[in-house]
């Protein structure tokens, strides 16, 4: 239903404003509210049929919502939020690959995605190792691999015959925005935090999530 789409957009924009103003209390409504509206939009707009792809995509959005809540908690629960998003990435990957259909070009896309991932997270891991927290370093490495895998899988829809351009392009763009949001998030947490980067993190995150959902809905109805 368009109602939930517009509610989600309004809450996302409100969250961007709240982020720049450091309105932590307001963000408890706007940040998870935007994702909840997105889940409701997808759930009420997807075809009413038994389709495991729909189930897995819904799980991906729900895990993202859980991750959002953890990242709002006192003490910035990065590890718990990261675990929730790893599960979200796995769910996204399964949704895009059912029935099992991995294009040959996926490996090339994965390598191209892995290069900037390694270059960026090398600095993050360097900062973590200086603290002596090897467990966190391992966790972040796993997270980076999951992020690169999900991003590559979404971009590979551009080369899948069953995906039309009107579905594949929003999906690929959404994945790139989501990827960019993660780089900004980790930069804020481990390198340098600025109000501008915080706002950009949320803008690219919400736009990425909405683009992924929009593309997947087009795929379901094509």
XYZ file of N, CA and C in Angstrom:
666
model
N 0.843 -1.196 0.000
C 0.000 0.000 0.000
C 0.882 1.251 0.000
N 0.553 2.261 -0.852
C 1.347 3.489 -0.898
C 1.416 4.213 0.436
N 0.401 4.028 1.281
C 0.363 4.718 2.571
C 1.628 4.450 3.370
N 2.016 3.183 3.484
C 3.200 2.836 4.269
C 4.476 3.346 3.605
N 4.485 3.414 2.276
C 5.639 3.952 1.556
C 5.856 5.411 1.942
N 4.791 6.204 1.888
C 4.919 7.626 2.200
C 5.215 7.855 3.680
N 4.653 7.027 4.547
C 4.978 7.128 5.970
C 6.456 6.839 6.184
N 6.964 5.820 5.518
C 8.376 5.476 5.633
C 9.280 6.600 5.161
N 8.928 7.232 4.032
C 9.721 8.347 3.514
C 9.728 9.509 4.503
N 8.560 9.834 5.043
C 8.464 10.932 6.013
C 9.298 10.644 7.264
N 9.228 9.408 7.753
C 10.002 9.044 8.941
C 11.503 9.048 8.645
N 11.876 8.624 7.446
C 13.295 8.627 7.073
C 13.836 10.053 7.038
N 13.104 10.958 6.396
C 13.539 12.358 6.342
C 13.593 12.955 7.751
N 12.603 12.624 8.565
C 12.599 13.102 9.954
C 13.825 12.577 10.696
N 14.225 11.349 10.388
C 15.394 10.765 11.053
C 16.674 11.470 10.619
N 16.755 11.858 9.362
C 17.933 12.600 8.905
C 18.053 13.922 9.663
N 16.925 14.593 9.824
C 16.923 15.873 10.541
C 17.272 15.649 12.010
N 16.681 14.621 12.602
C 16.961 14.316 14.010
C 18.424 13.955 14.217
N 19.009 13.292 13.234
C 20.423 12.920 13.325
C 21.309 14.150 13.361
N 21.038 15.114 12.484
C 21.859 16.327 12.451
C 21.697 17.156 13.721
N 20.548 17.028 14.374
C 20.288 17.806 15.590
C 20.570 17.022 16.868
N 21.085 15.804 16.693
C 21.417 14.948 17.839
C 20.218 14.726 18.753
N 19.046 14.575 18.148
C 17.815 14.341 18.906
C 17.643 12.844 19.136
N 18.362 12.330 20.133
C 18.397 10.885 20.373
C 17.022 10.307 20.698
N 16.237 11.027 21.476
C 14.911 10.527 21.852
C 13.998 10.414 20.638
N 14.031 11.422 19.786
C 13.208 11.413 18.573
C 13.592 10.253 17.667
N 14.872 9.940 17.622
C 15.357 8.890 16.723
C 14.869 7.503 17.115
N 14.449 7.335 18.373
C 13.855 6.062 18.770
C 12.529 5.819 18.051
N 11.945 6.887 17.552
C 10.707 6.773 16.770
C 11.012 6.752 15.280
N 11.867 7.667 14.834
C 12.082 7.839 13.398
C 12.909 6.734 12.750
N 13.991 6.296 13.405
C 14.877 5.319 12.763
C 14.212 3.950 12.616
N 13.782 3.297 13.718
C 13.097 2.009 13.528
C 11.740 2.184 12.848
N 11.122 3.362 13.028
C 9.824 3.599 12.404
C 9.910 3.561 10.894
N 10.984 4.115 10.334
C 11.152 4.110 8.876
C 11.272 2.684 8.347
N 12.031 1.841 9.051
C 12.179 0.450 8.604
C 10.907 -0.347 8.824
N 10.200 -0.077 9.914
C 8.934 -0.769 10.157
C 7.929 -0.438 9.055
N 7.885 0.831 8.661
C 7.002 1.230 7.569
C 7.409 0.541 6.269
N 8.718 0.376 6.074
C 9.212 -0.309 4.877
C 8.784 -1.777 4.874
N 8.885 -2.430 6.027
C 8.441 -3.820 6.149
C 6.951 -3.923 5.830
N 6.155 -3.008 6.371
C 4.712 -3.029 6.136
C 4.389 -2.738 4.674
N 5.129 -1.822 4.073
C 4.925 -1.518 2.655
C 5.189 -2.747 1.794
N 6.313 -3.414 2.066
C 6.647 -4.606 1.288
C 5.628 -5.718 1.534
N 5.274 -5.931 2.789
C 4.365 -7.027 3.140
C 2.983 -6.844 2.530
N 2.525 -5.600 2.446
C 1.183 -5.351 1.908
C 1.184 -5.156 0.397
N 2.379 -5.021 -0.193
C 2.465 -4.804 -1.642
C 2.896 -6.045 -2.402
N 3.573 -6.983 -1.729
C 4.049 -8.197 -2.396
C 2.866 -9.084 -2.781
N 3.011 -9.893 -3.820
C 1.925 -10.800 -4.234
C 1.523 -11.745 -3.101
N 0.243 -12.010 -3.005
C -0.261 -12.913 -1.961
C -0.146 -14.352 -2.432
N 1.072 -14.815 -2.577
C 1.349 -16.179 -3.013
C 2.424 -16.768 -2.105
N 2.508 -18.087 -2.113
C 3.553 -18.756 -1.341
C 4.848 -18.713 -2.152
N 5.774 -17.884 -1.707
C 7.013 -17.686 -2.440
C 8.154 -17.533 -1.436
N 9.104 -18.467 -1.409
C 10.200 -18.371 -0.434
C 11.046 -17.114 -0.614
N 11.100 -16.573 -1.820
C 11.857 -15.341 -2.026
C 11.246 -14.189 -1.227
N 9.919 -14.125 -1.214
C 9.240 -13.091 -0.443
C 9.531 -13.264 1.049
N 9.515 -14.510 1.505
C 9.788 -14.790 2.916
C 11.187 -14.336 3.305
N 12.175 -14.686 2.481
C 13.558 -14.339 2.795
C 13.795 -12.835 2.722
N 13.162 -12.169 1.761
C 13.338 -10.720 1.666
C 12.699 -10.031 2.873
N 11.544 -10.531 3.298
C 10.902 -9.986 4.500
C 11.795 -10.173 5.721
N 12.414 -11.336 5.830
C 13.347 -11.589 6.940
C 14.523 -10.618 6.891
N 15.015 -10.329 5.692
C 16.135 -9.396 5.550
C 15.768 -8.022 6.087
N 14.568 -7.559 5.762
C 14.117 -6.265 6.265
C 13.914 -6.297 7.778
N 13.387 -7.401 8.288
C 13.154 -7.524 9.734
C 14.466 -7.561 10.508
N 15.455 -8.286 9.994
C 16.772 -8.311 10.645
C 17.400 -6.914 10.610
N 17.173 -6.181 9.533
C 17.677 -4.808 9.448
C 17.032 -3.941 10.515
N 15.742 -4.138 10.731
C 15.024 -3.392 11.771
C 15.606 -3.695 13.150
N 15.883 -4.972 13.415
C 16.493 -5.359 14.693
C 17.862 -4.707 14.842
N 18.641 -4.701 13.748
C 19.951 -4.060 13.778
C 19.850 -2.578 14.086
N 18.856 -1.918 13.510
C 18.645 -0.496 13.787
C 18.398 -0.245 15.268
N 17.589 -1.100 15.881
C 17.269 -0.937 17.301
C 18.526 -1.108 18.150
N 19.328 -2.121 17.852
C 20.565 -2.338 18.617
C 21.499 -1.141 18.511
N 21.586 -0.540 17.318
C 22.502 0.584 17.129
C 22.016 1.859 17.805
N 20.767 1.870 18.241
C 20.245 3.013 18.981
C 20.436 2.870 20.486
N 20.723 1.659 20.935
C 20.805 1.406 22.375
C 21.993 2.114 23.003
N 21.872 2.350 24.284
C 22.942 3.006 25.026
C 24.221 2.181 24.941
N 25.320 2.871 24.674
C 26.582 2.170 24.526
C 26.836 1.723 23.101
N 25.904 2.040 22.199
C 26.078 1.759 20.770
C 26.447 0.291 20.553
N 25.433 -0.562 20.599
C 25.623 -1.998 20.547
C 26.031 -2.450 19.130
N 27.263 -2.087 18.769
C 27.740 -2.345 17.407
C 27.811 -3.834 17.100
N 28.254 -4.635 18.057
C 28.421 -6.067 17.812
C 27.066 -6.738 17.584
N 26.096 -6.463 18.467
C 24.766 -7.057 18.302
C 24.097 -6.546 17.027
N 24.251 -5.255 16.764
C 23.693 -4.705 15.531
C 24.347 -5.308 14.314
N 25.670 -5.497 14.380
C 26.391 -6.107 13.268
C 25.935 -7.526 13.000
N 25.691 -8.296 14.067
C 25.211 -9.676 13.898
C 23.841 -9.700 13.230
N 22.972 -8.749 13.620
C 21.642 -8.677 13.011
C 21.750 -8.355 11.524
N 22.654 -7.470 11.177
C 22.804 -7.108 9.765
C 23.483 -8.210 8.956
N 24.360 -8.980 9.576
C 24.929 -10.136 8.871
C 23.815 -11.102 8.492
N 22.890 -11.336 9.434
C 21.736 -12.195 9.132
C 20.876 -11.578 8.033
N 20.765 -10.250 8.042
C 20.003 -9.573 6.991
C 20.673 -9.784 5.634
N 21.993 -9.680 5.583
C 22.709 -9.872 4.316
C 22.540 -11.289 3.796
N 22.595 -12.254 4.708
C 22.397 -13.650 4.301
C 21.002 -13.839 3.715
N 20.009 -13.231 4.383
C 18.625 -13.342 3.904
C 18.466 -12.673 2.539
N 19.089 -11.510 2.344
C 19.053 -10.852 1.039
C 19.655 -11.759 -0.034
N 20.808 -12.351 0.270
C 21.497 -13.214 -0.694
C 20.622 -14.397 -1.090
N 19.989 -15.034 -0.101
C 19.108 -16.174 -0.382
C 17.922 -15.721 -1.237
N 17.337 -14.581 -0.895
C 16.178 -14.075 -1.640
C 16.523 -13.844 -3.103
N 17.707 -13.295 -3.367
C 18.103 -13.005 -4.746
C 18.499 -14.258 -5.523
N 18.861 -15.302 -4.821
C 19.385 -16.500 -5.498
C 18.413 -17.671 -5.535
N 17.172 -17.443 -5.138
C 16.153 -18.498 -5.240
C 15.294 -18.274 -6.475
N 15.123 -19.313 -7.306
C 15.829 -20.597 -7.261
C 17.312 -20.392 -7.562
N 18.139 -21.333 -7.140
C 19.588 -21.181 -7.247
C 19.975 -20.836 -8.686
N 20.452 -19.607 -8.847
C 20.771 -19.132 -10.190
C 21.823 -18.041 -10.080
N 23.068 -18.442 -9.889
C 24.165 -17.491 -9.732
C 24.816 -17.272 -11.090
N 24.757 -16.062 -11.645
C 25.343 -15.814 -12.964
C 26.859 -15.924 -12.942
N 27.431 -16.274 -14.071
C 28.881 -16.451 -14.150
C 29.631 -15.158 -13.849
N 28.995 -14.020 -14.139
C 29.651 -12.732 -13.942
C 29.745 -12.362 -12.457
N 29.076 -13.122 -11.588
C 29.074 -12.785 -10.164
C 30.491 -12.727 -9.603
N 31.352 -13.660 -9.975
C 32.709 -13.699 -9.422
C 33.465 -12.421 -9.753
N 33.316 -11.935 -10.980
C 33.998 -10.698 -11.365
C 33.462 -9.515 -10.564
N 32.138 -9.467 -10.388
C 31.533 -8.381 -9.605
C 31.988 -8.458 -8.153
N 32.060 -9.671 -7.622
C 32.486 -9.857 -6.232
C 33.916 -9.368 -6.034
N 34.794 -9.686 -6.962
C 36.191 -9.250 -6.854
C 36.285 -7.730 -6.911
N 35.520 -7.123 -7.833
C 35.526 -5.662 -7.948
C 34.969 -4.999 -6.687
N 34.005 -5.642 -6.059
C 33.441 -5.108 -4.817
C 34.385 -5.336 -3.647
N 35.090 -6.443 -3.691
C 35.982 -6.804 -2.583
C 37.182 -5.863 -2.484
N 37.615 -5.317 -3.614
C 38.789 -4.437 -3.606
C 38.572 -3.206 -2.730
N 37.512 -2.398 -2.971
C 37.307 -1.242 -2.070
C 36.969 -1.661 -0.641
N 36.335 -2.842 -0.495
C 36.016 -3.332 0.849
C 37.294 -3.583 1.642
N 38.250 -4.255 1.011
C 39.523 -4.549 1.682
C 40.290 -3.263 1.979
N 40.338 -2.350 1.002
C 41.078 -1.105 1.188
C 40.514 -0.291 2.345
N 39.186 -0.261 2.460
C 38.575 0.520 3.532
C 38.717 -0.172 4.880
N 38.331 -1.433 4.944
C 38.320 -2.117 6.233
C 39.725 -2.425 6.746
N 40.722 -2.319 5.893
C 42.095 -2.479 6.370
C 42.414 -1.416 7.420
N 41.973 -0.191 7.166
C 42.191 0.887 8.141
C 41.376 0.657 9.409
N 40.142 0.171 9.230
C 39.298 -0.101 10.391
C 39.918 -1.189 11.256
N 40.354 -2.259 10.612
C 40.952 -3.368 11.361
C 42.251 -2.940 12.034
N 42.989 -2.036 11.388
C 44.205 -1.520 12.001
C 43.904 -0.771 13.286
N 42.843 0.023 13.268
C 42.441 0.763 14.469
C 41.970 -0.179 15.564
N 41.286 -1.256 15.178
C 40.788 -2.216 16.173
C 41.941 -2.991 16.798
N 42.893 -3.404 15.989
C 44.023 -4.194 16.507
C 44.862 -3.401 17.501
N 44.878 -2.087 17.351
C 45.635 -1.264 18.289
C 45.032 -1.343 19.689
N 43.740 -1.663 19.763
C 43.084 -1.807 21.060
C 43.288 -3.200 21.647
N 43.790 -4.138 20.822
C 44.014 -5.504 21.277
C 42.785 -6.383 21.251
N 41.693 -5.886 20.679
C 40.430 -6.642 20.640
C 40.400 -7.505 19.373
N 41.012 -8.686 19.443
C 41.095 -9.560 18.273
C 39.736 -10.153 17.902
N 38.891 -10.395 18.903
C 37.555 -10.939 18.614
C 36.746 -9.962 17.768
N 36.822 -8.678 18.098
C 36.106 -7.667 17.330
C 36.668 -7.589 15.912
N 37.977 -7.723 15.790
C 38.606 -7.684 14.467
C 38.086 -8.818 13.591
N 37.946 -10.010 14.173
C 37.415 -11.160 13.424
C 35.960 -10.904 13.031
N 35.186 -10.387 13.972
C 33.781 -10.104 13.699
C 33.602 -9.087 12.594
N 34.407 -8.039 12.611
C 34.329 -7.009 11.573
C 34.746 -7.584 10.220
N 35.718 -8.476 10.207
C 36.145 -9.116 8.957
C 35.006 -9.939 8.352
N 34.311 -10.687 9.201
C 33.168 -11.486 8.739
C 32.069 -10.558 8.215
N 31.843 -9.471 8.935
C 30.827 -8.506 8.513
C 31.168 -7.937 7.139
N 32.425 -7.553 6.948
C 32.851 -6.977 5.669
C 32.647 -7.960 4.524
N 32.948 -9.238 4.761
C 32.767 -10.264 3.736
C 31.289 -10.437 3.399
N 30.441 -10.439 4.435
C 28.993 -10.573 4.211
C 28.453 -9.374 3.442
N 28.928 -8.186 3.784
C 28.497 -6.966 3.097
C 28.891 -6.999 1.625
N 30.126 -7.387 1.346
C 30.592 -7.461 -0.040
C 29.809 -8.505 -0.822
N 29.492 -9.615 -0.179
C 28.738 -10.686 -0.847
C 27.323 -10.230 -1.192
N 26.657 -9.564 -0.247
C 25.302 -9.078 -0.507
C 25.296 -8.022 -1.601
N 26.247 -7.103 -1.532
C 26.328 -6.037 -2.532
C 26.552 -6.620 -3.925
N 27.458 -7.572 -4.026
C 27.753 -8.201 -5.315
C 26.553 -8.960 -5.852
N 25.859 -9.646 -4.961
C 24.679 -10.415 -5.377
C 23.601 -9.494 -5.928
N 23.368 -8.380 -5.247
C 22.343 -7.432 -5.703
C 22.737 -6.808 -7.044
N 24.000 -6.429 -7.187
C 24.452 -5.841 -8.452
C 24.356 -6.842 -9.598
N 24.569 -8.118 -9.285
C 24.541 -9.148 -10.334
C 23.155 -9.335 -10.941
N 22.111 -8.762 -10.312
C 20.777 -8.867 -10.912
C 20.732 -8.156 -12.258
N 21.645 -7.228 -12.492
C 21.727 -6.540 -13.783
C 22.030 -7.511 -14.917
N 22.607 -8.649 -14.576
C 23.039 -9.612 -15.596
C 22.214 -10.901 -15.566
N 21.101 -10.877 -14.855
C 20.238 -12.054 -14.784
C 19.066 -11.881 -15.745
N 18.873 -12.828 -16.661
C 17.813 -12.699 -17.672
C 16.417 -12.529 -17.074
N 16.182 -13.118 -15.888
C 14.834 -13.042 -15.318
C 14.576 -11.709 -14.624
N 15.608 -10.866 -14.523
C 15.453 -9.542 -13.918
C 15.421 -8.496 -15.026
N 14.306 -7.769 -15.138
C 14.205 -6.687 -16.108
C 14.961 -5.465 -15.589
N 15.390 -4.560 -16.480
C 16.137 -3.375 -16.038
C 15.405 -2.535 -14.996
N 14.076 -2.429 -15.092
C 13.324 -1.604 -14.150
C 13.352 -2.174 -12.735
N 13.665 -3.472 -12.616
C 13.820 -4.098 -11.296
C 15.287 -4.160 -10.882
N 16.163 -4.444 -11.837
C 17.574 -4.646 -11.521
C 18.312 -3.346 -11.184
N 18.010 -2.269 -11.905
C 18.741 -1.028 -11.659
C 18.487 -0.448 -10.265
N 17.235 -0.356 -9.803
C 17.034 0.115 -8.423
C 17.715 -0.795 -7.401
N 17.729 -2.113 -7.701
C 18.370 -3.057 -6.795
C 19.871 -2.810 -6.717
N 20.503 -2.635 -7.866
C 21.948 -2.397 -7.892
C 22.300 -1.067 -7.237
N 21.534 -0.033 -7.551
C 21.780 1.287 -6.950
C 21.550 1.242 -5.437
N 20.490 0.536 -5.029
C 20.219 0.397 -3.601
C 21.351 -0.302 -2.868
N 21.919 -1.323 -3.495
C 23.027 -2.049 -2.877
C 24.257 -1.153 -2.722
N 24.529 -0.334 -3.729
C 25.675 0.573 -3.661
C 25.476 1.620 -2.571
N 24.245 2.130 -2.452
C 23.945 3.087 -1.385
C 24.086 2.442 -0.015
N 23.596 1.209 0.119
C 23.701 0.463 1.367
C 25.171 0.238 1.718
N 25.960 -0.134 0.732
C 27.394 -0.350 0.916
C 28.060 0.943 1.390
N 27.719 2.060 0.745
C 28.293 3.355 1.117
C 27.917 3.730 2.543
N 26.680 3.438 2.915
C 26.229 3.730 4.272
C 27.081 2.999 5.304
N 27.417 1.754 5.006
C 28.235 0.973 5.937
C 29.643 1.551 6.079
N 30.218 1.998 4.980
C 31.552 2.598 5.055
C 31.515 3.861 5.915
N 30.477 4.656 5.746
C 30.330 5.862 6.558
C 30.125 5.525 8.029
N 29.319 4.492 8.283
C 29.044 4.083 9.662
C 30.324 3.667 10.380
N 31.104 2.814 9.744
C 32.341 2.343 10.379
C 33.367 3.469 10.495
N 33.358 4.375 9.520
C 34.256 5.522 9.608
C 33.886 6.397 10.796
N 32.578 6.591 11.003
C 32.116 7.387 12.139
C 32.530 6.766 13.464
N 32.437 5.447 13.522
C 32.664 4.763 14.800
C 34.144 4.572 15.114
N 34.937 4.206 14.102
C 36.328 3.839 14.362
C 37.356 4.893 13.942
N 36.999 5.792 13.029
C 37.978 6.754 12.540
C 37.643 8.168 12.995
N 36.718 8.818 12.319
C 36.369 10.197 12.675
C 34.870 10.396 12.528
N 34.234 10.855 13.591
C 32.796 11.070 13.583
C 32.500 12.550 13.384
N 31.679 12.851 12.377
C 31.274 14.224 12.111
C 29.759 14.257 11.899
N 29.100 15.369 12.220
C 27.648 15.469 11.998
C 27.272 15.222 10.536
N 28.105 15.694 9.616
C 27.812 15.504 8.199
C 27.837 14.025 7.836
N 28.848 13.312 8.303
C 28.938 11.882 8.013
C 27.790 11.098 8.636
N 27.363 11.507 9.827
C 26.233 10.834 10.481
C 24.970 10.975 9.641
N 24.720 12.180 9.139
C 23.532 12.407 8.308
C 23.631 11.637 7.000
N 24.809 11.658 6.379
C 25.000 10.920 5.118
C 24.827 9.422 5.324
N 25.247 8.941 6.494
C 25.085 7.518 6.807
C 23.623 7.122 6.748
N 22.782 7.903 7.384
C 21.359 7.571 7.422
C 20.676 7.817 6.084
N 21.084 8.844 5.370
C 20.480 9.115 4.063
C 20.750 7.973 3.085
N 22.010 7.553 3.008
C 22.350 6.464 2.085
C 21.740 5.147 2.545
N 21.627 4.965 3.860
C 21.030 3.730 4.387
C 19.554 3.625 4.022
N 18.793 4.661 4.327
C 17.357 4.615 4.045
C 17.080 4.570 2.543
N 17.781 5.391 1.777
C 17.586 5.372 0.327
C 17.952 4.011 -0.247
N 19.006 3.406 0.293
C 19.402 2.075 -0.159
C 18.348 1.032 0.139
N 17.818 1.048 1.349
C 16.793 0.074 1.731
C 15.526 0.239 0.886
N 15.103 1.476 0.673
C 13.907 1.705 -0.134
C 14.135 1.297 -1.586
N 15.321 1.563 -2.118
C 15.616 1.180 -3.501
C 15.651 -0.342 -3.659
N 16.241 -1.039 -2.695
C 16.261 -2.503 -2.730
C 14.840 -3.071 -2.717
N 14.005 -2.504 -1.862
C 12.627 -2.983 -1.748
C 11.833 -2.665 -3.010
N 11.995 -1.464 -3.531
C 11.308 -1.059 -4.753
C 11.696 -1.989 -5.907
N 12.999 -2.262 -6.034
C 13.461 -3.144 -7.105
C 12.927 -4.554 -6.961
N 12.876 -5.047 -5.736
C 12.409 -6.418 -5.531
C 10.920 -6.540 -5.819
N 10.160 -5.522 -5.476
C 8.729 -5.542 -5.789
C 8.497 -5.552 -7.298
N 9.281 -4.783 -8.038
C 9.174 -4.814 -9.491
C 9.511 -6.194 -10.024
N 10.530 -6.824 -9.421
C 10.908 -8.182 -9.847
C 9.768 -9.165 -9.625
N 9.085 -9.047 -8.510
C 7.989 -9.981 -8.194
C 6.811 -9.832 -9.143
N 6.614 -8.632 -9.684
C 5.460 -8.377 -10.538
C 5.787 -8.349 -12.041
N 7.059 -8.512 -12.388
C 7.422 -8.417 -13.806
C 6.884 -9.599 -14.618
